[in-house]
PDB file of C-alpha atoms in Angstrom:
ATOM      1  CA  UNK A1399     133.920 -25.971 113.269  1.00  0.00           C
ATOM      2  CA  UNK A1400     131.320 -23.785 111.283  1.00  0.00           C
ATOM      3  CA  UNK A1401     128.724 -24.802 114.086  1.00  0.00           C
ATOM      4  CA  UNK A1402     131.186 -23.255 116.782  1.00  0.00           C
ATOM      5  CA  UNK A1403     131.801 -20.495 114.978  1.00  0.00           C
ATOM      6  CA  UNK A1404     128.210 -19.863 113.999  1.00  0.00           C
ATOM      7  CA  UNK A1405     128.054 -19.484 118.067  1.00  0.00           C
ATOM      8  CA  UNK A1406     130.876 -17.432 118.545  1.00  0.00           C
ATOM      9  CA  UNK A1407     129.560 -14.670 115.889  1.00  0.00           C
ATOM     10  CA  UNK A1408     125.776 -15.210 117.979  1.00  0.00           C
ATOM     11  CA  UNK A1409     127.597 -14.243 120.942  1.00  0.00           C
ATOM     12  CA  UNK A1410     129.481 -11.393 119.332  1.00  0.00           C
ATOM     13  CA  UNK A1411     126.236 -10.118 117.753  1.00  0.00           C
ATOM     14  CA  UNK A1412     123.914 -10.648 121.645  1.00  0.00           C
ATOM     15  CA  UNK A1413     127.022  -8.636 123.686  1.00  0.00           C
ATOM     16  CA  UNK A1414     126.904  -6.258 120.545  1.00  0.00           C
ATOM     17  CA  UNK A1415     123.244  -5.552 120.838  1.00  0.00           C
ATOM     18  CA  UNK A1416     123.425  -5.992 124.791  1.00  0.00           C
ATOM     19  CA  UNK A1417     126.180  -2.869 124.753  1.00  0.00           C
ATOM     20  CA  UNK A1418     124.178  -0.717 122.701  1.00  0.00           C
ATOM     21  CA  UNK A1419     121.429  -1.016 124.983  1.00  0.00           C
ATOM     22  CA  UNK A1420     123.147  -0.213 127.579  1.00  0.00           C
ATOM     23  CA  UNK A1421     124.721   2.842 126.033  1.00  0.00           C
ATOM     24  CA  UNK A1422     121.232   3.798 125.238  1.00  0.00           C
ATOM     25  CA  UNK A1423     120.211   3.103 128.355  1.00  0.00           C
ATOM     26  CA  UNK A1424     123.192   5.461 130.316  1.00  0.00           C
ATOM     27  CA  UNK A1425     122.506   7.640 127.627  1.00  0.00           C
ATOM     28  CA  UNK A1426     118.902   8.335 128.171  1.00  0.00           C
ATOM     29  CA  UNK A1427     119.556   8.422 131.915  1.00  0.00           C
ATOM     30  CA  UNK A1428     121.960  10.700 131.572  1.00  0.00           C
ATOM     31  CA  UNK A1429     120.083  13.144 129.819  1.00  0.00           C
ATOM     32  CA  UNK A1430     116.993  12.567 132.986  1.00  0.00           C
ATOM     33  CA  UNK A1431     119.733  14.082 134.820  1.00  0.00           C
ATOM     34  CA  UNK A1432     120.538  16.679 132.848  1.00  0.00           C
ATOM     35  CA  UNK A1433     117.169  17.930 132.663  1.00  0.00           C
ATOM     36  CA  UNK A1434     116.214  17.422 135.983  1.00  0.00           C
ATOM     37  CA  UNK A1435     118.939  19.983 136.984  1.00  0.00           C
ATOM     38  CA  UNK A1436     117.445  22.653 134.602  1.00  0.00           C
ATOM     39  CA  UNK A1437     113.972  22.066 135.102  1.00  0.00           C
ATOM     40  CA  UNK A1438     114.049  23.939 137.983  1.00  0.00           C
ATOM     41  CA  UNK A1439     110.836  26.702 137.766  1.00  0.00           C
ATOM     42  CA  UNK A1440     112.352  29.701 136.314  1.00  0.00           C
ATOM     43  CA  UNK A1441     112.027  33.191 138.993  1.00  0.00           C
ATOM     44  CA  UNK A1442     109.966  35.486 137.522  1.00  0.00           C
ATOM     45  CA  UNK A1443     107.994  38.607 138.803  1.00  0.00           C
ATOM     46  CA  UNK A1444     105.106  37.468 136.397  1.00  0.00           C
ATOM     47  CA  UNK A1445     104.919  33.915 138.369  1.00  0.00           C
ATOM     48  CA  UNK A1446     105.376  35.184 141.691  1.00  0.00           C
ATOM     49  CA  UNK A1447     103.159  37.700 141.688  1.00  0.00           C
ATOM     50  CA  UNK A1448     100.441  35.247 140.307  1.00  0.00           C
ATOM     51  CA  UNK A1449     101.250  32.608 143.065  1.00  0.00           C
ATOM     52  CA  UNK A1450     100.856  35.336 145.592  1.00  0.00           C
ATOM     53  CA  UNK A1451      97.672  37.005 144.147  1.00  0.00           C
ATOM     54  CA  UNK A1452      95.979  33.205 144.171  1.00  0.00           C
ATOM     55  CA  UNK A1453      95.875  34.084 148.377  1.00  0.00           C
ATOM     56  CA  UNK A1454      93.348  36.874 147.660  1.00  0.00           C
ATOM     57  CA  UNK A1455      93.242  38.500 151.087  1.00  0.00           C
ATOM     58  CA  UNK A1456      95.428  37.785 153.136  1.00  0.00           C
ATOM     59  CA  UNK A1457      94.568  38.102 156.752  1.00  0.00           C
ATOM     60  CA  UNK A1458      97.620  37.959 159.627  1.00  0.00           C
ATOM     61  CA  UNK A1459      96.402  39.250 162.895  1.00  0.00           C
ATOM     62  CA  UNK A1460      92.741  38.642 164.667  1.00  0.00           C
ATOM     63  CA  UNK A1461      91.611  40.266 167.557  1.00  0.00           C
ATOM     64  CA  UNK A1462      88.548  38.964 169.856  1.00  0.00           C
ATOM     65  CA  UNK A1463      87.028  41.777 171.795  1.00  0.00           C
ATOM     66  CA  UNK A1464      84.116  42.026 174.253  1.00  0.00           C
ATOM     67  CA  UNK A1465      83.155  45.850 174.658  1.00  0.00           C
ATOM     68  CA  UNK A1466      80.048  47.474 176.218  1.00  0.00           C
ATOM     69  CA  UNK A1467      78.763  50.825 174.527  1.00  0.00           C
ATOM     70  CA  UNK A1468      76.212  52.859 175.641  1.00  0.00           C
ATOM     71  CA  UNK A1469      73.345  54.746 173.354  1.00  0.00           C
ATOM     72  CA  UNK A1470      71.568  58.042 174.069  1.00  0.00           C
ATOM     73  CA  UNK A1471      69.000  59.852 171.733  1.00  0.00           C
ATOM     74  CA  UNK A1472      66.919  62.555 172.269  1.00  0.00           C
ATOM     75  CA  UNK A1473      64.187  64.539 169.563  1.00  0.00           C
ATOM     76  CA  UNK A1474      65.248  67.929 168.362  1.00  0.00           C
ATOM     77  CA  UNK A1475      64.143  70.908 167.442  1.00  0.00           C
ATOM     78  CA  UNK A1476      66.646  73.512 165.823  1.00  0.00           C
ATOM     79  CA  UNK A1477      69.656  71.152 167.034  1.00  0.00           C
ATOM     80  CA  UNK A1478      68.175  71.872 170.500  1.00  0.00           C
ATOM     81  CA  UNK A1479      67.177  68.346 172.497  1.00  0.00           C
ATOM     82  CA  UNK A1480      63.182  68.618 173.347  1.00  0.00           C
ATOM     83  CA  UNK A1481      62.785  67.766 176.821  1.00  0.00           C
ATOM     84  CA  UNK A1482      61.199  64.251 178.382  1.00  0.00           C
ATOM     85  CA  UNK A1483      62.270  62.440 174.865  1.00  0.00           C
ATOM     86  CA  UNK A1484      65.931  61.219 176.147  1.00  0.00           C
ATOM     87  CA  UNK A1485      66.192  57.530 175.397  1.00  0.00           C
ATOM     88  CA  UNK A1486      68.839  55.063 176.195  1.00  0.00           C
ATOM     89  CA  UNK A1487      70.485  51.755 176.686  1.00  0.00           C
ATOM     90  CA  UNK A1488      73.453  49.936 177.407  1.00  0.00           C
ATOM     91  CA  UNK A1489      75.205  47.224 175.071  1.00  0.00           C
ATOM     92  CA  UNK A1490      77.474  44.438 175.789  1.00  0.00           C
ATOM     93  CA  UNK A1491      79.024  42.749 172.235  1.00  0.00           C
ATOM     94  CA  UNK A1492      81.644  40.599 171.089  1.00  0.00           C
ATOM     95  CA  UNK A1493      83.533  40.258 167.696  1.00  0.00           C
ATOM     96  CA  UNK A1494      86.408  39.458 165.995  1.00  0.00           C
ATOM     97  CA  UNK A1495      88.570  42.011 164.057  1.00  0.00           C
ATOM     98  CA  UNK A1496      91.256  41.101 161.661  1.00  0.00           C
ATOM     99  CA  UNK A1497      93.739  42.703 159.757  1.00  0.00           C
ATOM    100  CA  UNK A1498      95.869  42.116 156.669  1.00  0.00           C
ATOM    101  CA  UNK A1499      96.183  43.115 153.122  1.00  0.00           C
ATOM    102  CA  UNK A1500      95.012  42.585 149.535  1.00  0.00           C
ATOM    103  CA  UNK A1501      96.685  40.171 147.835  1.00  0.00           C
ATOM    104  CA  UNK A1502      95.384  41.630 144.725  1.00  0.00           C
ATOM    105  CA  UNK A1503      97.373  44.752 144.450  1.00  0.00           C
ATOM    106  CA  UNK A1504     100.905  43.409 145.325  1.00  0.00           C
ATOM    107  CA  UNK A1505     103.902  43.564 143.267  1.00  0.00           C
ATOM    108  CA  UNK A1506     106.896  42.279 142.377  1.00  0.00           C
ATOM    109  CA  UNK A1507     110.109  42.520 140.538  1.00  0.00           C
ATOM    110  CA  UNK A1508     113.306  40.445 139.798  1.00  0.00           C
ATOM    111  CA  UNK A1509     116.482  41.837 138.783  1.00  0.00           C
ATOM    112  CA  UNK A1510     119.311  39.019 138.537  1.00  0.00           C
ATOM    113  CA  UNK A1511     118.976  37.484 142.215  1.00  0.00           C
ATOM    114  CA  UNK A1512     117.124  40.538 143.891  1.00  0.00           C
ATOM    115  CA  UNK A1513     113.477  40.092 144.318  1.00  0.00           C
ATOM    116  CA  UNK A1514     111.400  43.560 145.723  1.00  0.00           C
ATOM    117  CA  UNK A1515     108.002  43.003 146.769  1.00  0.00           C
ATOM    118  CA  UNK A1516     106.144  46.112 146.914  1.00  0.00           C
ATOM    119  CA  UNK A1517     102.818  45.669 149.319  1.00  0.00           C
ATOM    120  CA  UNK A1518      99.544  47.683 149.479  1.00  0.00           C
ATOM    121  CA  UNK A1519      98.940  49.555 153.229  1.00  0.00           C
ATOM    122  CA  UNK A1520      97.421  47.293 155.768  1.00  0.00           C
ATOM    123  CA  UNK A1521      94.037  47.131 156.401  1.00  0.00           C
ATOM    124  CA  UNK A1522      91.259  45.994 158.616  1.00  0.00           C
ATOM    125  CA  UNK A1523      89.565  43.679 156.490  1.00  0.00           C
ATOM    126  CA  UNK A1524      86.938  42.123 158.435  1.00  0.00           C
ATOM    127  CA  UNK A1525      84.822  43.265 161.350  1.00  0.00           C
ATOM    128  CA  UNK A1526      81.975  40.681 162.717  1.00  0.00           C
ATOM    129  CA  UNK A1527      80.154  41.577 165.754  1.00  0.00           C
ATOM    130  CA  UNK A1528      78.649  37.956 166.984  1.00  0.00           C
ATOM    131  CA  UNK A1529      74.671  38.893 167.244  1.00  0.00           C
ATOM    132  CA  UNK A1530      74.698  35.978 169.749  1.00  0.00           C
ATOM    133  CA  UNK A1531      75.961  38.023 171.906  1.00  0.00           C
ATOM    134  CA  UNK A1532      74.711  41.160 171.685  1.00  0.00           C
ATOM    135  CA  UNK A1533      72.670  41.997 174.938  1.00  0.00           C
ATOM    136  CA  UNK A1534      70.638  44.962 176.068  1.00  0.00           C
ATOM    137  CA  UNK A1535      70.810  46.661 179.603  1.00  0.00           C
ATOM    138  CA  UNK A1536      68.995  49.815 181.473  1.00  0.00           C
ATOM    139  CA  UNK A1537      66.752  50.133 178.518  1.00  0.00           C
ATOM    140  CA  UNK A1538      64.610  53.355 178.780  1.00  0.00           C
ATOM    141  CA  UNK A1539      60.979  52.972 177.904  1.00  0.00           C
ATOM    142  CA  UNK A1540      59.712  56.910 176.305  1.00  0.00           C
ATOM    143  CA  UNK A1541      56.337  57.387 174.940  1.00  0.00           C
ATOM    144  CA  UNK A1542      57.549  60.663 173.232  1.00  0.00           C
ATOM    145  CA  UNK A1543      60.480  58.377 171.919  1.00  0.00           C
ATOM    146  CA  UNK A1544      60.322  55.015 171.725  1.00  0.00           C
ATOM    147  CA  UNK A1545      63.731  52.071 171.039  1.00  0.00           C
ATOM    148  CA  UNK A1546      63.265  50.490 167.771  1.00  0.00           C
ATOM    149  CA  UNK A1547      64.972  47.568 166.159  1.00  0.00           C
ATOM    150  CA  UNK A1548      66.527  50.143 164.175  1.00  0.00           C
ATOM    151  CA  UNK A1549      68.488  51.740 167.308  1.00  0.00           C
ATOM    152  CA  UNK A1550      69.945  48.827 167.762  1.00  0.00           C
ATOM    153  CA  UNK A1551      71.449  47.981 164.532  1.00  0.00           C
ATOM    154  CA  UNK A1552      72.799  51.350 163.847  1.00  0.00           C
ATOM    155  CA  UNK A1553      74.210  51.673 167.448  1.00  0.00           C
ATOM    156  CA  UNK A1554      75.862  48.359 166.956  1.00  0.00           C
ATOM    157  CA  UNK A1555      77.249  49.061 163.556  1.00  0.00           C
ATOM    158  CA  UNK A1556      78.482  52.358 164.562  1.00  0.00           C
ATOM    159  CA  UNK A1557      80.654  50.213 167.407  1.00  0.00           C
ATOM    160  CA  UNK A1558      82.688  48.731 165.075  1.00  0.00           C
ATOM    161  CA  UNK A1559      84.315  51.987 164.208  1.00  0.00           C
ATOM    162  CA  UNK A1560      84.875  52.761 167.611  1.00  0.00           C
ATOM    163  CA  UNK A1561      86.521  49.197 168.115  1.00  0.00           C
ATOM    164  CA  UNK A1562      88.419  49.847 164.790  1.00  0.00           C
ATOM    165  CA  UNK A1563      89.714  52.937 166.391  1.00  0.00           C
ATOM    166  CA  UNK A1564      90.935  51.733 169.267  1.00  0.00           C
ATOM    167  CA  UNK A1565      92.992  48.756 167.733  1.00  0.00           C
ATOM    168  CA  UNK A1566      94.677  51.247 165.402  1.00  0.00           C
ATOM    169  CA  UNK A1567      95.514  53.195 168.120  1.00  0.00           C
ATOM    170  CA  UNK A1568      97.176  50.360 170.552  1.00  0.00           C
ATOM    171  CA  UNK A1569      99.338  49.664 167.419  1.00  0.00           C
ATOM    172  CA  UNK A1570      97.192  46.558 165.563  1.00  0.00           C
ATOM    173  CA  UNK A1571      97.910  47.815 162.269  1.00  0.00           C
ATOM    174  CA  UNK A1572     101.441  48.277 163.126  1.00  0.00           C
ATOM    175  CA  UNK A1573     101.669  44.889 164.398  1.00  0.00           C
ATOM    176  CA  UNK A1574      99.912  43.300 161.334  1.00  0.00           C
ATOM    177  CA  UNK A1575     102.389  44.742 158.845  1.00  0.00           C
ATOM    178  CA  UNK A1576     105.348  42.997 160.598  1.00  0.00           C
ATOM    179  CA  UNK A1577     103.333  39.735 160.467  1.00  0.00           C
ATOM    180  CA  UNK A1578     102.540  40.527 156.500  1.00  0.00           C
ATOM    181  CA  UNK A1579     105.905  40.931 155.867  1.00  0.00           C
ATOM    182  CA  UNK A1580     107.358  37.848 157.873  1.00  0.00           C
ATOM    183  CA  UNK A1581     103.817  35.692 156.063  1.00  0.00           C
ATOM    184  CA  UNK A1582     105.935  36.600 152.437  1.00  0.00           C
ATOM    185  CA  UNK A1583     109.376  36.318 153.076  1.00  0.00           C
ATOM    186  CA  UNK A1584     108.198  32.501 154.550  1.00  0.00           C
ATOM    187  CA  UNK A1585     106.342  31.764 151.744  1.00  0.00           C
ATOM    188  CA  UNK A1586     108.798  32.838 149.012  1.00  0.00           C
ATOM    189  CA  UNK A1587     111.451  31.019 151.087  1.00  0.00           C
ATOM    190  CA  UNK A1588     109.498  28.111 151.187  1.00  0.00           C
ATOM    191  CA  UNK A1589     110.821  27.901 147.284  1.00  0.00           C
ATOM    192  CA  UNK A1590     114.323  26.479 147.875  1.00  0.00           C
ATOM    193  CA  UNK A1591     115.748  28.021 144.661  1.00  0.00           C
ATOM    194  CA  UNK A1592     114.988  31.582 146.043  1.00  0.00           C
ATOM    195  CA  UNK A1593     116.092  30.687 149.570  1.00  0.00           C
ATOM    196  CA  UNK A1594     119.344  29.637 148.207  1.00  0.00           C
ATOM    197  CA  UNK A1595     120.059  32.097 145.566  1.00  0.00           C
ATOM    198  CA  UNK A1596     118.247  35.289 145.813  1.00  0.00           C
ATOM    199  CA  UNK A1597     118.127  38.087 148.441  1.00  0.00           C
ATOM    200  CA  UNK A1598     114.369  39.612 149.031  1.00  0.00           C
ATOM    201  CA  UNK A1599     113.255  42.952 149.973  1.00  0.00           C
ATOM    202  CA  UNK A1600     109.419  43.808 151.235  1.00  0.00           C
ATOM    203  CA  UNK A1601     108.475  46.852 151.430  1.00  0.00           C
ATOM    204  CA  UNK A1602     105.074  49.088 151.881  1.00  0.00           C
ATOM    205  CA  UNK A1603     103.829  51.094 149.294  1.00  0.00           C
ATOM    206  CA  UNK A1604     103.039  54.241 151.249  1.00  0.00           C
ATOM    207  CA  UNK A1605     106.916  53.680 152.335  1.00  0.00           C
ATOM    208  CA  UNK A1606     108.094  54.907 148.224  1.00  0.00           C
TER     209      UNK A1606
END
């Protein structure tokens, strides 16, 4: 009889210890849970403003353009061109122009579920001319005034203000700042907390 019960109070004491494991076990699973629901990253304008920044510049709209430009110097004398010294050529480029703004000088606020980002103005923020393709027509040949290398560089550099100008004014910049605006309402809504829960406002500095 003692041997039986000797296994009876075994098998009390193994389902004892086997319920307290798993109580332990629901327990500690339980409290996975619990944390898992409030370990969601908390919204803040301090972390979304560094998660934006990390972009640096951030560039939206490109624009490949093939232009030809011509050049036309003459020597002075009192602002008055000295005659038989005209020189001259013609210039066929291509670049790429591109347009965005710096990441570096957004901002941001939170106020219960209302995130404002404020932007800096858009920008052209690259200009490359391909040297590749840079070539020279109807070049003039002057004694009195010869082409140097130096013609060349400057006339080319100069074109990219000319190319800037004419983007700007067939609306590039305009069309960038949509794009810059769409690019940060994506990428906030790419966080599903702030998709969910929060409404978001962009807006342009120069708009305040």
């Amino acid at each position: 009889m003692k041997f039986f019960e000797k296994i009876r109070n075994t098998r009390k004491t193994i389902f004892s210890l086997l319920f307290l494991v798993i109580v332990a076990c629901l327990i500690f699973f339980a409290g996975m849970m619990f944390a898992g629901k409030n370990s969601e990253p908390e919204i803040t304008s301090t972390s979304l403003q560094q998660q934006l920044q990390e972009i640096s510049d951030l560039a939206v709209l490109e624009y490949n353009y093939t232009k030809v430009g011509k050049f036309e110097n003459s020597l002075e004398l009192n602002g008055w061109d000295i005659p038989l010294t005209k020189k001259s050529f013609l210039l066929t480029y291509s670049g790429t122009l591109q347009a965005g703004i710096d990441m570096s000088h957004i901002e941001i606020s939170v106020d219960d579920k209302n995130i404002t980002v404020l932007l800096p103005d858009v920008e052209i923020i690259s200009n490359l001319i391909d040297e590749d393709s840079i070539e020279v027509y109807d070049e003039t040949k002057n004694i009195f005034n010869p082409i140097s290398i130096n013609d060349y560089k400057t006339f080319a550099s100069n074109q990219k203000s000319v190319v800037e100008e004419e983007a700007i004014e067939n609306g590039f910049l305009s069309e960038a700042a949509t794009r810059v605006q769409n690019a940060i309402r994506s990428f906030l809504e790419m966080i599903p907390q702030i998709k969910e829960d929060y409404t978001i406002e962009i807006q342009f500095r120069e708009a305040n």
